[in-house]
Amino acid sequence: MDTEALVLESYSKRISDPQVTPGYTSLQMCSAEAYDRDLLKNVPPEIINADFGCGNPSKHARAGDVVLDLGSGSGKICYILSQIVGPEGRVIGIDMNRDMLALARRHRSGFAAKVGFDNLTFLLGRIQDMRTDLEALDAALARNPVSDLTRYLEVEQEVRRSAADQPLVADDSVDLIVSNCVINLVRTDEKARVFHEMFRVLRPGGRIAISDIVSNIDLPDELRRDPELWASCYGGVFPEQDFYAILEHAGFAAIRVEVRRDLPEKAIGDVRFLSVTVTAVKPHAARSCCGARGEHEALYRGPWKEVVDDQGNRYPRGELIKVADAAWKTLEHEAFRADVIRIGEDAPAAVPAQAPTSGSCCA
């Protein structure tokens, strides 16, 4: 089963008839959480009607952010994000469906005139390969089509060179990545690439807010082969714990389950589906450090007796811990600010009078 072609066809049909998706009846397209009504007022109805999702990651954006929306579809979340980040920010939508992309682009100028600024960009690309500019590739092939093996190999080399020299989305260029019920639609053997691409384009200290469908157990093969389930956002889901584990494996830290909703009406036999929104942070790069401890000190406030961060550093409650520069920068992030005191910067007057302990320097 060619799941990529199936998804492209299904979502293009959604534009031509937003009320009905032919052939997909037993499980409807996933539905999203409520959005801010004031932000929706400026979004064209045509875009709203062609959108669907399972969460609301847009609420994690803030003014001035550069935001990337993976699988932006009709562009609804991008148009909402545009108003949140404001004229000092930027919103980039990336999608591989030309019909959806055309819809998202069609209303851009009118929307900019309404809100008073233009900070929206929509790109044709695959979220598992955000280096390759598909529109540039398409134009190159139109100028010089592939007619033989020699030309095919030339194109392959050109694509690799362009992806390396001028990636569609540059390394370390984004403050926030959002996605709404899209990663489940990526082919199973390419899903891990999505998370590594997210990590690549995010700036150190940048955040992600990903809404998606997960399952309580691994789906049986017969469900994974069901085209109806794939197009409805369920056939390609991760088991819940695998979803969190792959984020950790890609290098993300401060992984937090913000929203978790059971979807009992979508259960199939022993398989239960859940809608989750997960946030995480790209930590600052570690230095090679194991010959010397860091110069900074931090103290974990509690409530747990001890916590271990994603780099393996241990923070016993109430004890001063030596940390290296990378950990120090990471700890200043809002994801940790409420739980960890950075001594000498934001420590309260009363700090336990304990001798520093030997925390790990390798952060």
CSV table of C-alpha atoms in Angstrom, one decimal:
chain,number,residue,atom,x,y,z
A,1,MET,CA,0.0,0.0,0.0
A,2,ASP,CA,1.4,3.4,-1.0
A,3,THR,CA,0.4,5.4,2.1
A,4,GLU,CA,1.9,8.6,0.8
A,5,ALA,CA,-0.2,8.6,-2.4
A,6,LEU,CA,-3.3,7.6,-0.3
A,7,VAL,CA,-2.9,10.5,2.0
A,8,LEU,CA,-2.3,13.0,-0.8
A,9,GLU,CA,-5.5,11.9,-2.6
A,10,SER,CA,-7.6,11.8,0.6
A,11,TYR,CA,-6.6,15.3,1.7
A,12,SER,CA,-7.1,16.8,-1.8
A,13,LYS,CA,-10.6,15.4,-1.8
A,14,ARG,CA,-11.2,17.2,1.5
A,15,ILE,CA,-10.7,20.5,-0.3
A,16,SER,CA,-13.3,19.7,-3.0
A,17,ASP,CA,-15.8,18.6,-0.5
A,18,PRO,CA,-15.1,19.6,3.1
A,19,GLN,CA,-18.2,17.9,4.4
A,20,VAL,CA,-17.6,14.4,3.0
A,21,THR,CA,-14.4,12.4,2.5
A,22,PRO,CA,-15.5,9.6,0.1
A,23,GLY,CA,-14.7,6.1,1.2
A,24,TYR,CA,-13.9,7.0,4.8
A,25,THR,CA,-16.9,6.4,6.9
A,26,SER,CA,-16.3,4.2,9.9
A,27,LEU,CA,-13.7,6.6,11.4
A,28,GLN,CA,-14.0,10.3,10.7
A,29,MET,CA,-11.1,12.7,10.3
A,30,CYS,CA,-9.6,13.6,13.6
A,31,SER,CA,-11.2,16.7,15.2
A,32,ALA,CA,-9.3,19.5,16.9
A,33,GLU,CA,-9.5,21.3,20.2
A,34,ALA,CA,-11.2,24.6,20.3
A,35,TYR,CA,-9.2,27.6,19.1
A,36,ASP,CA,-9.3,31.2,20.2
A,37,ARG,CA,-12.4,32.7,18.5
A,38,ASP,CA,-10.8,36.1,18.2
A,39,LEU,CA,-7.9,34.6,16.2
A,40,LEU,CA,-10.3,32.6,14.0
A,41,LYS,CA,-12.3,35.7,13.0
A,42,ASN,CA,-9.5,36.7,10.6
A,43,VAL,CA,-9.0,33.3,9.1
A,44,PRO,CA,-10.9,32.7,5.8
A,45,PRO,CA,-13.8,30.2,6.1
A,46,GLU,CA,-12.4,28.2,3.1
A,47,ILE,CA,-9.3,27.5,5.1
A,48,ILE,CA,-11.1,26.6,8.3
A,49,ASN,CA,-13.5,24.2,6.5
A,50,ALA,CA,-10.6,22.3,5.0
A,51,ASP,CA,-8.7,21.9,8.2
A,52,PHE,CA,-8.7,19.0,10.8
A,53,GLY,CA,-6.5,18.0,13.7
A,54,CYS,CA,-6.4,16.5,17.1
A,55,GLY,CA,-5.0,19.3,19.3
A,56,ASN,CA,-4.1,23.0,19.5
A,57,PRO,CA,-0.4,23.4,19.5
A,58,SER,CA,-0.7,27.1,18.5
A,59,LYS,CA,-1.2,28.2,22.1
A,60,HIS,CA,2.4,27.5,22.8
A,61,ALA,CA,3.6,30.2,20.5
A,62,ARG,CA,4.6,33.7,21.7
A,63,ALA,CA,5.3,37.1,20.1
A,64,GLY,CA,8.4,37.3,18.0
A,65,ASP,CA,8.8,33.6,17.5
A,66,VAL,CA,9.9,32.0,14.2
A,67,VAL,CA,7.4,29.1,14.0
A,68,LEU,CA,7.4,26.1,11.7
A,69,ASP,CA,4.2,24.2,11.2
A,70,LEU,CA,4.8,20.6,10.0
A,71,GLY,CA,2.1,19.4,7.6
A,72,SER,CA,0.4,22.8,7.5
A,73,GLY,CA,-2.4,21.7,5.2
A,74,SER,CA,-4.9,24.4,4.5
A,75,GLY,CA,-2.9,26.8,6.7
A,76,LYS,CA,-5.3,27.4,9.5
A,77,ILE,CA,-2.8,27.0,12.3
A,78,CYS,CA,-0.3,29.2,10.4
A,79,TYR,CA,-2.9,32.0,10.0
A,80,ILE,CA,-3.6,31.7,13.8
A,81,LEU,CA,0.1,31.7,14.6
A,82,SER,CA,0.7,34.7,12.4
A,83,GLN,CA,-1.5,36.8,14.7
A,84,ILE,CA,0.2,35.4,17.8
A,85,VAL,CA,3.8,36.0,16.8
A,86,GLY,CA,3.0,39.4,15.3
A,87,PRO,CA,5.0,41.5,12.8
A,88,GLU,CA,8.3,40.7,14.6
A,89,GLY,CA,7.8,37.0,14.2
A,90,ARG,CA,7.6,34.7,11.2
A,91,VAL,CA,5.5,31.6,10.4
A,92,ILE,CA,6.5,28.9,7.9
A,93,GLY,CA,4.1,26.2,6.8
A,94,ILE,CA,5.5,23.1,5.0
A,95,ASP,CA,3.3,20.5,3.3
A,96,MET,CA,3.7,18.1,0.4
A,97,ASN,CA,0.1,18.4,-0.9
A,98,ARG,CA,0.0,20.9,-3.7
A,99,ASP,CA,-3.8,21.4,-3.5
A,100,MET,CA,-3.6,22.3,0.2
A,101,LEU,CA,-0.6,24.5,-0.4
A,102,ALA,CA,-2.4,26.4,-3.1
A,103,LEU,CA,-5.3,27.0,-0.7
A,104,ALA,CA,-3.1,28.2,2.0
A,105,ARG,CA,-1.3,30.6,-0.3
A,106,ARG,CA,-4.4,31.9,-2.0
A,107,HIS,CA,-5.6,33.9,1.0
A,108,ARG,CA,-2.2,35.2,2.2
A,109,SER,CA,-2.3,38.7,0.6
A,110,GLY,CA,-5.9,39.4,1.7
A,111,PHE,CA,-5.1,38.2,5.3
A,112,ALA,CA,-1.9,40.4,5.4
A,113,ALA,CA,-4.0,43.5,4.4
A,114,LYS,CA,-6.5,42.7,7.1
A,115,VAL,CA,-4.0,42.2,10.0
A,116,GLY,CA,-1.5,44.9,8.8
A,117,PHE,CA,1.6,42.7,8.3
A,118,ASP,CA,2.8,39.8,6.2
A,119,ASN,CA,4.8,37.1,8.1
A,120,LEU,CA,3.6,33.9,6.4
A,121,THR,CA,5.5,31.6,4.1
A,122,PHE,CA,4.3,28.3,2.7
A,123,LEU,CA,6.7,25.7,1.4
A,124,LEU,CA,6.3,22.5,-0.7
A,125,GLY,CA,8.3,19.9,1.1
A,126,ARG,CA,8.2,16.6,3.0
A,127,ILE,CA,8.6,16.9,6.8
A,128,GLN,CA,10.9,13.8,6.9
A,129,ASP,CA,13.2,15.7,4.5
A,130,MET,CA,13.1,19.4,5.1
A,131,ARG,CA,16.4,19.9,3.2
A,132,THR,CA,14.9,19.2,-0.3
A,133,ASP,CA,13.0,22.0,-2.0
A,134,LEU,CA,10.4,20.1,-4.0
A,135,GLU,CA,9.3,23.2,-6.0
A,136,ALA,CA,12.9,23.9,-7.1
A,137,LEU,CA,13.3,20.2,-8.0
A,138,ASP,CA,10.1,20.3,-10.0
A,139,ALA,CA,11.2,23.4,-11.9
A,140,ALA,CA,14.6,21.8,-12.7
A,141,LEU,CA,13.0,18.7,-14.0
A,142,ALA,CA,10.6,20.7,-16.2
A,143,ARG,CA,13.6,22.5,-17.8
A,144,ASN,CA,15.6,19.3,-18.3
A,145,PRO,CA,13.5,16.1,-17.9
A,146,VAL,CA,15.0,12.8,-17.0
A,147,SER,CA,15.4,10.8,-20.2
A,148,ASP,CA,18.0,8.2,-19.3
A,149,LEU,CA,20.0,6.8,-16.5
A,150,THR,CA,22.8,9.4,-16.9
A,151,ARG,CA,20.3,12.2,-16.4
A,152,TYR,CA,18.7,10.5,-13.4
A,153,LEU,CA,22.1,10.2,-11.7
A,154,GLU,CA,22.8,13.9,-12.5
A,155,VAL,CA,19.5,14.9,-10.9
A,156,GLU,CA,20.2,12.8,-7.8
A,157,GLN,CA,23.5,14.6,-7.4
A,158,GLU,CA,21.9,18.0,-7.9
A,159,VAL,CA,19.3,17.3,-5.3
A,160,ARG,CA,22.0,16.2,-2.7
A,161,ARG,CA,24.1,19.3,-3.5
A,162,SER,CA,21.1,21.7,-3.2
A,163,ALA,CA,19.9,20.1,0.0
A,164,ALA,CA,23.4,20.5,1.6
A,165,ASP,CA,24.1,24.0,0.3
A,166,GLN,CA,20.7,25.5,0.4
A,167,PRO,CA,18.3,23.5,2.5
A,168,LEU,CA,14.6,24.3,2.3
A,169,VAL,CA,14.6,24.9,6.1
A,170,ALA,CA,18.0,25.8,7.5
A,171,ASP,CA,19.7,24.3,10.5
A,172,ASP,CA,19.1,26.0,13.9
A,173,SER,CA,16.7,28.5,12.3
A,174,VAL,CA,13.4,28.0,14.2
A,175,ASP,CA,12.2,28.9,17.7
A,176,LEU,CA,9.1,26.7,17.8
A,177,ILE,CA,7.9,23.7,15.8
A,178,VAL,CA,4.2,22.8,15.9
A,179,SER,CA,2.3,19.9,14.2
A,180,ASN,CA,-1.3,18.9,14.4
A,181,CYS,CA,-2.2,15.2,13.7
A,182,VAL,CA,0.3,14.9,10.9
A,183,ILE,CA,3.3,12.7,12.0
A,184,ASN,CA,1.0,9.6,12.1
A,185,LEU,CA,0.5,10.1,8.3
A,186,VAL,CA,4.2,9.7,7.5
A,187,ARG,CA,5.3,6.2,6.3
A,188,THR,CA,6.3,4.0,9.2
A,189,ASP,CA,9.8,3.5,8.0
A,190,GLU,CA,10.4,7.3,7.7
A,191,LYS,CA,8.8,8.5,10.9
A,192,ALA,CA,12.1,8.6,12.9
A,193,ARG,CA,13.5,11.0,10.2
A,194,VAL,CA,10.8,13.5,11.0
A,195,PHE,CA,12.0,13.9,14.6
A,196,HIS,CA,15.7,14.2,13.6
A,197,GLU,CA,14.7,16.8,11.0
A,198,MET,CA,12.8,18.7,13.7
A,199,PHE,CA,15.9,18.6,15.9
A,200,ARG,CA,18.1,19.8,13.1
A,201,VAL,CA,16.1,22.9,12.2
A,202,LEU,CA,15.4,24.0,15.8
A,203,ARG,CA,17.6,26.5,17.5
A,204,PRO,CA,19.3,25.4,20.8
A,205,GLY,CA,16.8,26.2,23.5
A,206,GLY,CA,14.0,26.1,20.9
A,207,ARG,CA,10.7,24.3,21.6
A,208,ILE,CA,8.3,21.9,20.0
A,209,ALA,CA,4.5,21.5,20.6
A,210,ILE,CA,3.3,18.4,18.8
A,211,SER,CA,-0.3,17.2,18.8
A,212,ASP,CA,-0.9,13.7,17.5
A,213,ILE,CA,-2.9,10.4,17.8
A,214,VAL,CA,-1.2,7.5,19.7
A,215,SER,CA,-2.4,4.1,20.7
A,216,ASN,CA,-2.3,2.1,24.0
A,217,ILE,CA,-0.7,-0.9,22.2
A,218,ASP,CA,1.0,-1.6,18.9
A,219,LEU,CA,-1.6,-1.9,16.0
A,220,PRO,CA,-2.0,-5.3,14.5
A,221,ASP,CA,-0.8,-5.7,10.9
A,222,GLU,CA,-4.4,-5.8,9.6
A,223,LEU,CA,-5.1,-2.4,11.0
A,224,ARG,CA,-1.9,-0.9,9.7
A,225,ARG,CA,-2.8,-2.2,6.2
A,226,ASP,CA,-6.2,-0.6,6.3
A,227,PRO,CA,-6.3,2.4,4.0
A,228,GLU,CA,-9.3,3.9,5.7
A,229,LEU,CA,-7.5,4.0,9.0
A,230,TRP,CA,-4.4,5.6,7.4
A,231,ALA,CA,-6.4,8.4,5.8
A,232,SER,CA,-8.3,8.9,9.1
A,233,CYS,CA,-5.1,9.5,11.1
A,234,TYR,CA,-5.2,6.1,12.9
A,235,GLY,CA,-3.4,3.5,10.8
A,236,GLY,CA,0.1,5.0,11.2
A,237,VAL,CA,0.1,5.9,14.9
A,238,PHE,CA,2.8,5.2,17.4
A,239,PRO,CA,2.1,3.3,20.6
A,240,GLU,CA,2.1,6.0,23.3
A,241,GLN,CA,5.4,5.1,25.0
A,242,ASP,CA,7.2,4.8,21.7
A,243,PHE,CA,6.1,8.3,20.8
A,244,TYR,CA,7.8,9.8,23.9
A,245,ALA,CA,10.8,7.5,23.5
A,246,ILE,CA,11.5,8.6,19.9
A,247,LEU,CA,11.5,12.2,21.0
A,248,GLU,CA,14.1,11.4,23.6
A,249,HIS,CA,16.1,9.3,21.1
A,250,ALA,CA,16.2,12.3,18.7
A,251,GLY,CA,17.8,14.4,21.5
A,252,PHE,CA,15.0,16.4,22.9
A,253,ALA,CA,14.8,17.3,26.6
A,254,ALA,CA,12.1,18.5,29.0
A,255,ILE,CA,9.6,16.2,27.3
A,256,ARG,CA,6.2,17.0,28.9
A,257,VAL,CA,2.7,15.6,28.2
A,258,GLU,CA,0.6,18.7,28.1
A,259,VAL,CA,-2.8,17.2,27.0
A,260,ARG,CA,-3.9,13.6,27.0
A,261,ARG,CA,-7.4,12.7,25.9
A,262,ASP,CA,-8.8,9.2,25.6
A,263,LEU,CA,-10.9,8.6,22.5
A,264,PRO,CA,-13.1,5.7,23.5
A,265,GLU,CA,-15.4,6.1,20.5
A,266,LYS,CA,-12.4,5.2,18.3
A,267,ALA,CA,-11.5,2.0,20.0
A,268,ILE,CA,-11.1,-1.1,17.8
A,269,GLY,CA,-10.9,-4.4,19.7
A,270,ASP,CA,-8.1,-4.1,22.3
A,271,VAL,CA,-6.7,-1.0,20.6
A,272,ARG,CA,-7.5,2.4,22.2
A,273,PHE,CA,-6.6,5.7,20.7
A,274,LEU,CA,-5.5,8.8,22.5
A,275,SER,CA,-5.0,12.4,21.5
A,276,VAL,CA,-1.8,13.9,23.1
A,277,THR,CA,0.0,17.2,22.9
A,278,VAL,CA,3.6,17.0,23.9
A,279,THR,CA,6.2,19.8,24.4
A,280,ALA,CA,9.9,19.5,24.5
A,281,VAL,CA,13.1,21.5,24.2
A,282,LYS,CA,16.3,21.2,22.1
A,283,PRO,CA,19.0,21.4,24.7
A,284,HIS,CA,22.3,23.3,24.2
A,285,ALA,CA,25.1,21.2,22.8
A,286,ALA,CA,27.3,19.5,25.4
A,287,ARG,CA,31.0,20.2,25.4
A,288,SER,CA,33.6,17.5,26.0
A,289,CYS,CA,34.0,18.1,29.7
A,290,CYS,CA,34.9,15.1,31.7
A,291,GLY,CA,38.2,16.5,32.9
A,292,ALA,CA,36.7,19.4,34.8
A,293,ARG,CA,33.5,20.2,36.6
A,294,GLY,CA,31.4,23.2,35.6
A,295,GLU,CA,31.7,26.6,37.2
A,296,HIS,CA,28.0,27.0,37.9
A,297,GLU,CA,25.7,25.7,40.7
A,298,ALA,CA,22.1,24.8,40.6
A,299,LEU,CA,19.6,23.5,43.2
A,300,TYR,CA,16.5,21.4,42.5
A,301,ARG,CA,13.5,22.7,44.5
A,302,GLY,CA,11.4,19.5,44.7
A,303,PRO,CA,8.9,18.1,45.2
A,304,TRP,CA,10.6,14.8,44.2
A,305,LYS,CA,13.4,13.4,46.3
A,306,GLU,CA,15.7,13.4,43.2
A,307,VAL,CA,15.4,14.0,39.5
A,308,VAL,CA,17.6,12.9,36.6
A,309,ASP,CA,17.8,15.1,33.4
A,310,ASP,CA,17.9,13.8,29.9
A,311,GLN,CA,21.7,13.9,29.9
A,312,GLY,CA,21.9,11.8,33.0
A,313,ASN,CA,22.8,14.5,35.5
A,314,ARG,CA,21.2,13.9,38.9
A,315,TYR,CA,19.7,16.7,41.0
A,316,PRO,CA,18.9,15.6,44.6
A,317,ARG,CA,16.3,17.9,46.2
A,318,GLY,CA,17.9,20.8,48.1
A,319,GLU,CA,21.5,20.0,47.2
A,320,LEU,CA,23.8,22.4,45.4
A,321,ILE,CA,25.0,20.7,42.2
A,322,LYS,CA,27.9,21.8,40.0
A,323,VAL,CA,26.9,22.0,36.3
A,324,ALA,CA,28.7,22.8,33.1
A,325,ASP,CA,27.9,25.6,30.7
A,326,ALA,CA,25.5,23.6,28.5
A,327,ALA,CA,23.4,22.5,31.4
A,328,TRP,CA,23.5,26.0,32.8
A,329,LYS,CA,22.1,27.4,29.6
A,330,THR,CA,19.5,24.7,29.4
A,331,LEU,CA,18.3,25.3,33.0
A,332,GLU,CA,17.6,28.9,32.2
A,333,HIS,CA,14.8,27.7,29.9
A,334,GLU,CA,11.3,28.3,31.0
A,335,ALA,CA,10.7,24.5,31.0
A,336,PHE,CA,13.0,24.2,34.1
A,337,ARG,CA,12.8,27.7,35.7
A,338,ALA,CA,10.0,26.8,38.1
A,339,ASP,CA,11.8,23.7,39.4
A,340,VAL,CA,15.5,24.5,39.4
A,341,ILE,CA,17.3,27.5,41.0
A,342,ARG,CA,20.3,28.7,39.2
A,343,ILE,CA,22.5,29.9,42.1
A,344,GLY,CA,23.9,33.4,41.8
A,345,GLU,CA,21.2,34.4,39.3
A,346,ASP,CA,17.7,33.8,40.6
A,347,ALA,CA,18.2,32.1,44.0
A,348,PRO,CA,15.9,33.2,46.8
A,349,ALA,CA,17.4,34.5,50.0
A,350,ALA,CA,17.0,31.2,51.9
A,351,VAL,CA,19.1,28.5,50.3
A,352,PRO,CA,20.0,25.3,52.3
A,353,ALA,CA,23.4,25.8,53.8
A,354,GLN,CA,25.0,22.6,52.4
A,355,ALA,CA,28.4,22.0,50.9
A,356,PRO,CA,28.3,21.5,47.2
A,357,THR,CA,28.0,17.9,46.1
A,358,SER,CA,29.7,16.4,43.1
A,359,GLY,CA,27.0,16.5,40.4
A,360,SER,CA,27.9,15.4,36.9
A,361,CYS,CA,29.7,17.9,34.7
A,362,CYS,CA,28.8,16.2,31.4
A,363,ALA,CA,25.7,18.2,30.4
